[in-house]
CSV table of C-alpha atoms and ligand atoms in Angstrom, one decimal:
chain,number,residue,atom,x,y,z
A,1,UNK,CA,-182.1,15.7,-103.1
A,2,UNK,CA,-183.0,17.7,-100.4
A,3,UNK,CA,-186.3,19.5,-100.1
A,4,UNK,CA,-185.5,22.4,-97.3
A,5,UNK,CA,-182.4,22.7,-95.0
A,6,UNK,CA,-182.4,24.3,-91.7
A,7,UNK,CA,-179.4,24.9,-90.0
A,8,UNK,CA,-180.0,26.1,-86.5
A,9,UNK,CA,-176.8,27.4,-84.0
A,10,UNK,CA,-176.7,29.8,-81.8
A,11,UNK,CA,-174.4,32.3,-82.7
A,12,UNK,CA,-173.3,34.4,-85.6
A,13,UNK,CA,-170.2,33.1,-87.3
A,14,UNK,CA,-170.9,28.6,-86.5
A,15,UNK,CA,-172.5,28.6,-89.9
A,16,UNK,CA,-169.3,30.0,-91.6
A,17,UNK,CA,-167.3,28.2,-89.6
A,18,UNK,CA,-168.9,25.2,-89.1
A,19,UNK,CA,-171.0,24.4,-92.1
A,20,UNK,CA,-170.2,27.2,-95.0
A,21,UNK,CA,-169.4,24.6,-97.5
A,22,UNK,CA,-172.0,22.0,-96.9
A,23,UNK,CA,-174.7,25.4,-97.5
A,24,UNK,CA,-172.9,26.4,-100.5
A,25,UNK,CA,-173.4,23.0,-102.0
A,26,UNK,CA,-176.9,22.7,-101.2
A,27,UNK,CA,-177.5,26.2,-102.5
A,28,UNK,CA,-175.5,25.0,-105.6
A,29,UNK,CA,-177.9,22.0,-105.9
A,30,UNK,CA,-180.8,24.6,-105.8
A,31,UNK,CA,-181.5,23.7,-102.2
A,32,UNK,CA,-183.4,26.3,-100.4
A,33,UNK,CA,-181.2,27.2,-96.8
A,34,UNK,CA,-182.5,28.9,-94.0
A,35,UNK,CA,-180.4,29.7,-90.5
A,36,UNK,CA,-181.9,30.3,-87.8
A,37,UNK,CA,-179.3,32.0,-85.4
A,38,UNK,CA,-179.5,31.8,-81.7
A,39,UNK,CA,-178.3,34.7,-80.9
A,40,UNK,CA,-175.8,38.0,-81.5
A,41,UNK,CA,-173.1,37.3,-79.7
A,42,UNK,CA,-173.3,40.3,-78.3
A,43,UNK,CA,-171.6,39.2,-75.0
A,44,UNK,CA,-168.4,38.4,-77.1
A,45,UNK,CA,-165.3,39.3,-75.5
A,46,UNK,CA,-163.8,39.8,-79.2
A,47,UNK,CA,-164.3,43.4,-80.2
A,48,UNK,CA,-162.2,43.3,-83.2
A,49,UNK,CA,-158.3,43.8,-83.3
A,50,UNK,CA,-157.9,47.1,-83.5
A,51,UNK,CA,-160.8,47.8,-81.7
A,52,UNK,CA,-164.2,48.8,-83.8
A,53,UNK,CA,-166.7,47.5,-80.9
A,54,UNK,CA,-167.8,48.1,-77.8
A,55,UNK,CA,-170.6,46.8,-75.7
A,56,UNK,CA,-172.7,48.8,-77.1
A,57,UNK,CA,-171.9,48.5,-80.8
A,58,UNK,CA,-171.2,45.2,-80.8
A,59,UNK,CA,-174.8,43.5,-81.0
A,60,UNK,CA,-175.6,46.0,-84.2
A,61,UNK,CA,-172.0,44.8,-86.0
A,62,UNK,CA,-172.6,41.5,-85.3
A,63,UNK,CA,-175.7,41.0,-86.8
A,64,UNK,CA,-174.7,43.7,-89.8
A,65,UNK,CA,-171.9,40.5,-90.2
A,66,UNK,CA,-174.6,37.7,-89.7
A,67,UNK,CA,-176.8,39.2,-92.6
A,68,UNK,CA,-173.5,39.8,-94.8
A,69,UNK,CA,-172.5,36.3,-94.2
A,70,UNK,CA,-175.6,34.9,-94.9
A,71,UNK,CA,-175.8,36.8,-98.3
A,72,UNK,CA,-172.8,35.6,-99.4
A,73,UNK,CA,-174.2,31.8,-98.6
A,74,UNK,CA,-177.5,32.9,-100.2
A,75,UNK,CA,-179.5,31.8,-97.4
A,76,UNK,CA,-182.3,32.9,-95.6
A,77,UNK,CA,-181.8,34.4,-92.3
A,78,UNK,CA,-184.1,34.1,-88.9
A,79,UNK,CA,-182.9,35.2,-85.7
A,80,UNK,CA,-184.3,33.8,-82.7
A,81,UNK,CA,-183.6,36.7,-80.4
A,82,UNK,CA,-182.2,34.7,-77.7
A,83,UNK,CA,-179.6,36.3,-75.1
A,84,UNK,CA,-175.6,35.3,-76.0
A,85,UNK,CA,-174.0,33.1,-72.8
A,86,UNK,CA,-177.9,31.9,-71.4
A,87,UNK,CA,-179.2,29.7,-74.2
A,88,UNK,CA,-178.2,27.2,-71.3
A,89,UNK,CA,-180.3,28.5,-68.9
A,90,UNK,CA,-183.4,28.9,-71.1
A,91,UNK,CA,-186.0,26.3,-70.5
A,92,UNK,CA,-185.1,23.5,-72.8
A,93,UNK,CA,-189.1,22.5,-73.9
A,94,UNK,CA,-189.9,25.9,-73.9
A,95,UNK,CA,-186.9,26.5,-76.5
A,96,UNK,CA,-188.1,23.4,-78.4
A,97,UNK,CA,-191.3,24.2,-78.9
A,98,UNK,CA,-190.3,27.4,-80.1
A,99,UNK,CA,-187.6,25.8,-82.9
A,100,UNK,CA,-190.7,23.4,-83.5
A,101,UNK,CA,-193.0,25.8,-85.0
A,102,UNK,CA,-190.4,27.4,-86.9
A,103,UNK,CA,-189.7,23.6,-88.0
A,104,UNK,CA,-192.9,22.6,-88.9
A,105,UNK,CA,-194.0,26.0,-90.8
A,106,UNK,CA,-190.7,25.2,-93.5
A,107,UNK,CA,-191.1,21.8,-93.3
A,108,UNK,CA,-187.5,20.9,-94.1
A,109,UNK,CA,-185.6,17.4,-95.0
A,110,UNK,CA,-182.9,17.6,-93.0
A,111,UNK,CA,-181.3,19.9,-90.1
A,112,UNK,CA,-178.1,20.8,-88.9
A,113,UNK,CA,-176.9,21.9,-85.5
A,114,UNK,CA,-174.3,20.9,-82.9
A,115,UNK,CA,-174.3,17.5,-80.9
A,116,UNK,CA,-175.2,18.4,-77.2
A,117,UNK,CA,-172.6,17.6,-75.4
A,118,UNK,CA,-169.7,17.5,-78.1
A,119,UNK,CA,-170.0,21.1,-79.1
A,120,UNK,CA,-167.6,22.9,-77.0
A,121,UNK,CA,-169.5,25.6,-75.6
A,122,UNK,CA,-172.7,25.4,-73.5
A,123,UNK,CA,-174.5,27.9,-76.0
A,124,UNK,CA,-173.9,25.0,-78.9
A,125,UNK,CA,-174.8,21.9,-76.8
A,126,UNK,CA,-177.9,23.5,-75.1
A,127,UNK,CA,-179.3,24.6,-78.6
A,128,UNK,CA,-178.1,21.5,-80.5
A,129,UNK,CA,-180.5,19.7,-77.4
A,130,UNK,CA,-183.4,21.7,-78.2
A,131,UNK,CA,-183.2,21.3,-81.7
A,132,UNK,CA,-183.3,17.5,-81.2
A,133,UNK,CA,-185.7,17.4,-79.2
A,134,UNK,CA,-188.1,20.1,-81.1
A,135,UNK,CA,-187.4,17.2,-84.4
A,136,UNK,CA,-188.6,14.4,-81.3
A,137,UNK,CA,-191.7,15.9,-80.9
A,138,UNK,CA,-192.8,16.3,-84.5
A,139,UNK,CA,-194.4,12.9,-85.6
A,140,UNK,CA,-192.3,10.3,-87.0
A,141,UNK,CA,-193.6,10.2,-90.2
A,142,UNK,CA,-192.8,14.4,-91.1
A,143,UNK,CA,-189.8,14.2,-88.8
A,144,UNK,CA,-186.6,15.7,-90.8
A,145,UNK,CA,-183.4,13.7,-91.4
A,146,UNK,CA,-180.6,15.4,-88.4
A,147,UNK,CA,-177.3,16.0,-88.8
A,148,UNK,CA,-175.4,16.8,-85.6
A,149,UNK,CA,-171.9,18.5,-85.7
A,150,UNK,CA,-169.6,17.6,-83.3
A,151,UNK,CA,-166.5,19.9,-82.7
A,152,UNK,CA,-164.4,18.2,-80.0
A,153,UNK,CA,-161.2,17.4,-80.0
A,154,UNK,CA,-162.3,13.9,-79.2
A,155,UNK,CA,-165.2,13.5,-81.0
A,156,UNK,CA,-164.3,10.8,-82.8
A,157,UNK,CA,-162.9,9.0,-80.0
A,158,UNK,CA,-165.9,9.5,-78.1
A,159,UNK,CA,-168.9,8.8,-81.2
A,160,UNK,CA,-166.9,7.4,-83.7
A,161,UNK,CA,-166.6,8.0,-87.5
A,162,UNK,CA,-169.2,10.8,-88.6
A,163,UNK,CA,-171.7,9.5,-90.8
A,164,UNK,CA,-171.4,12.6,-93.1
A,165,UNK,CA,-168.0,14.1,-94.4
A,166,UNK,CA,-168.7,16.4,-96.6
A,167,UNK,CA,-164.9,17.6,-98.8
A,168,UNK,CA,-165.9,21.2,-99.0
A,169,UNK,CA,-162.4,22.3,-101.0
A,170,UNK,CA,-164.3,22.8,-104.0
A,171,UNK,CA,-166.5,25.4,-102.4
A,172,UNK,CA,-163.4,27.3,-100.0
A,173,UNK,CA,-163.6,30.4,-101.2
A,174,UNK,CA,-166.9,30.7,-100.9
A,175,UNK,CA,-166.3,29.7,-97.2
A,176,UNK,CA,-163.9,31.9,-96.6
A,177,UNK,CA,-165.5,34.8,-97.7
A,178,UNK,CA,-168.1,33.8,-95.4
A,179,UNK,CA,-166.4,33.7,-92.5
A,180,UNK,CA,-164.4,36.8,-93.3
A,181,UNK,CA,-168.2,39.0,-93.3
A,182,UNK,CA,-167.6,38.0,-89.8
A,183,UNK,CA,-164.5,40.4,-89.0
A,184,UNK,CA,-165.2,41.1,-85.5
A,185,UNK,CA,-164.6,37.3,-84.3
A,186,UNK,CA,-162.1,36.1,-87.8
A,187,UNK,CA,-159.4,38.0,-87.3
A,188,UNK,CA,-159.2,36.7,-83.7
A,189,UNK,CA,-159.0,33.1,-85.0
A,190,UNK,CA,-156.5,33.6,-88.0
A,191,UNK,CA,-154.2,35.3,-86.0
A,192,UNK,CA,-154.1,32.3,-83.6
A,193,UNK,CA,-153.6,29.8,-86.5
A,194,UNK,CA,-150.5,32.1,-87.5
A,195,UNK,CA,-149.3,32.0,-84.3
A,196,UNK,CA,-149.8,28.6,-83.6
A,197,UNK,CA,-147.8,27.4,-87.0
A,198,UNK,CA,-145.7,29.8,-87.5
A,199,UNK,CA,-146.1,32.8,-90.1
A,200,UNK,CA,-144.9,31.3,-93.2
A,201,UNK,CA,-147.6,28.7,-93.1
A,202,UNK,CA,-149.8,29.5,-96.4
A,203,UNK,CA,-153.3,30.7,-94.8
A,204,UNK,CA,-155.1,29.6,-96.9
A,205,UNK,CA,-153.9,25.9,-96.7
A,206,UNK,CA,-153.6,26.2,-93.6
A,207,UNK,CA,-157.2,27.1,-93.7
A,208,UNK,CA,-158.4,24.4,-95.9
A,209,UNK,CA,-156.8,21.9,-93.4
A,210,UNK,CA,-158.5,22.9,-90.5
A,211,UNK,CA,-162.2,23.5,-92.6
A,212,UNK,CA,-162.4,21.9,-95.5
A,213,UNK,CA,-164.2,19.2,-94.5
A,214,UNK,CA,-167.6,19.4,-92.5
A,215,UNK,CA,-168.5,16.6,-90.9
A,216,UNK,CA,-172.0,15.6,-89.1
A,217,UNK,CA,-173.5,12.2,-87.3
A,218,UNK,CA,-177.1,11.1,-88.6
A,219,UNK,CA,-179.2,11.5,-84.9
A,220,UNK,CA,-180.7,8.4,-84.1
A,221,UNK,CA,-184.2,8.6,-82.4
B,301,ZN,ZN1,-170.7,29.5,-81.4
């Protein structure tokens, strides 16, 4: 069993999204959880359909939706206070050692973040780098177990099977509930899966077939 998890991405909503049910089980398993979130999105083009945001607002109701979301997974919450859209242009050691501190005061077992260079945006590969590299420069024998998420398209054409698939069905509506706290950036992405398959598609199995499984490969240093 796991002693601590850390899951580290960069913005609000890639927990819920990306790793909602794999948090829920560890939390069932009495697994302590923390997040640390990159950043607020705050330079989101999504303000919510109708509109509730505005450049302004819309650091303050995304991290109102961050908190929520991370109640409803019952985990702790750090925000790193990075800017949304520069992670990539942060100095990576500098980043590092920050996520290292934070990493070696919690001491976890294992840590989940995005595989650089198979995470879609630059945000998620540059902070999915740093958190591997913060984990290289603890000392082998305290060094956390990683799990990296890849969310290409052609992930698994390009790394092969993940190591980890994890059947999250079981925990779903825990997941969705999640990533419904996130209303400014949600509704965006449901309304494209009803447009893309047509609105008689059940949402919620159409849900569960796009998320209900989380999959992650095991870094190798
Ligand atoms: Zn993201």
């Amino acid at each position: 069993m796991e002693k601590h998890v850390v899951v580290i991405y960069p913005h609000p909503d890639d927990e819920s999204f990306g790793a909602a049910g794999t948090i829920a089980k560890f939390r069932e398993q009495g697994v302590p959880v923390t997040y640390l979130c990159g950043t607020l999105g705050e330079m989101g083009r999504n303000m919510g359909n109708p509109t509730f945001a505005n450049r302004e607002t819309l650091p303050e109701i995304r991290k109102k939706e961050l908190i929520e979301a991370c109640k409803v997974l019952d985990m702790e919450l750090i925000m790193l206070g990075y800017r949304d859209k520069t992670l990539e242009y942060e100095d990576r050691n500098e980043v590092a050692g920050h996520l290292k501190g934070i990493i070696e005061k919690i001491e976890p077992s294992l840590i989940i973040t995005h595989y650089p260079e198979h995470a879609v945006h630059p945000d998620h590969n540059a902070l999915g780098a740093a958190a591997i590299e913060a984990v290289q420069l603890i000392d082998t024998e305290k060094r956390p177990t990683v799990w990296a998420q890849a969310i290409t398209n052609t992930h698994v054409e390009d790394l092969g099977k993940p190591d980890v698939i994890n059947d999250v069905r079981d925990n779903f509506d825990t997941k969705m509930d999640a990533i419904l706290c996130h209303q400014s950036q949600a509704n965006g992405v449901i309304r494209s899966w009803n447009q893309s398959e047509g609105m008689d598609n059940d949402l919620k199995e159409e849900a569960m077939k796009r998320l209900g499984f989380e999959s992650f490969y095991i870094w190798k240093y």
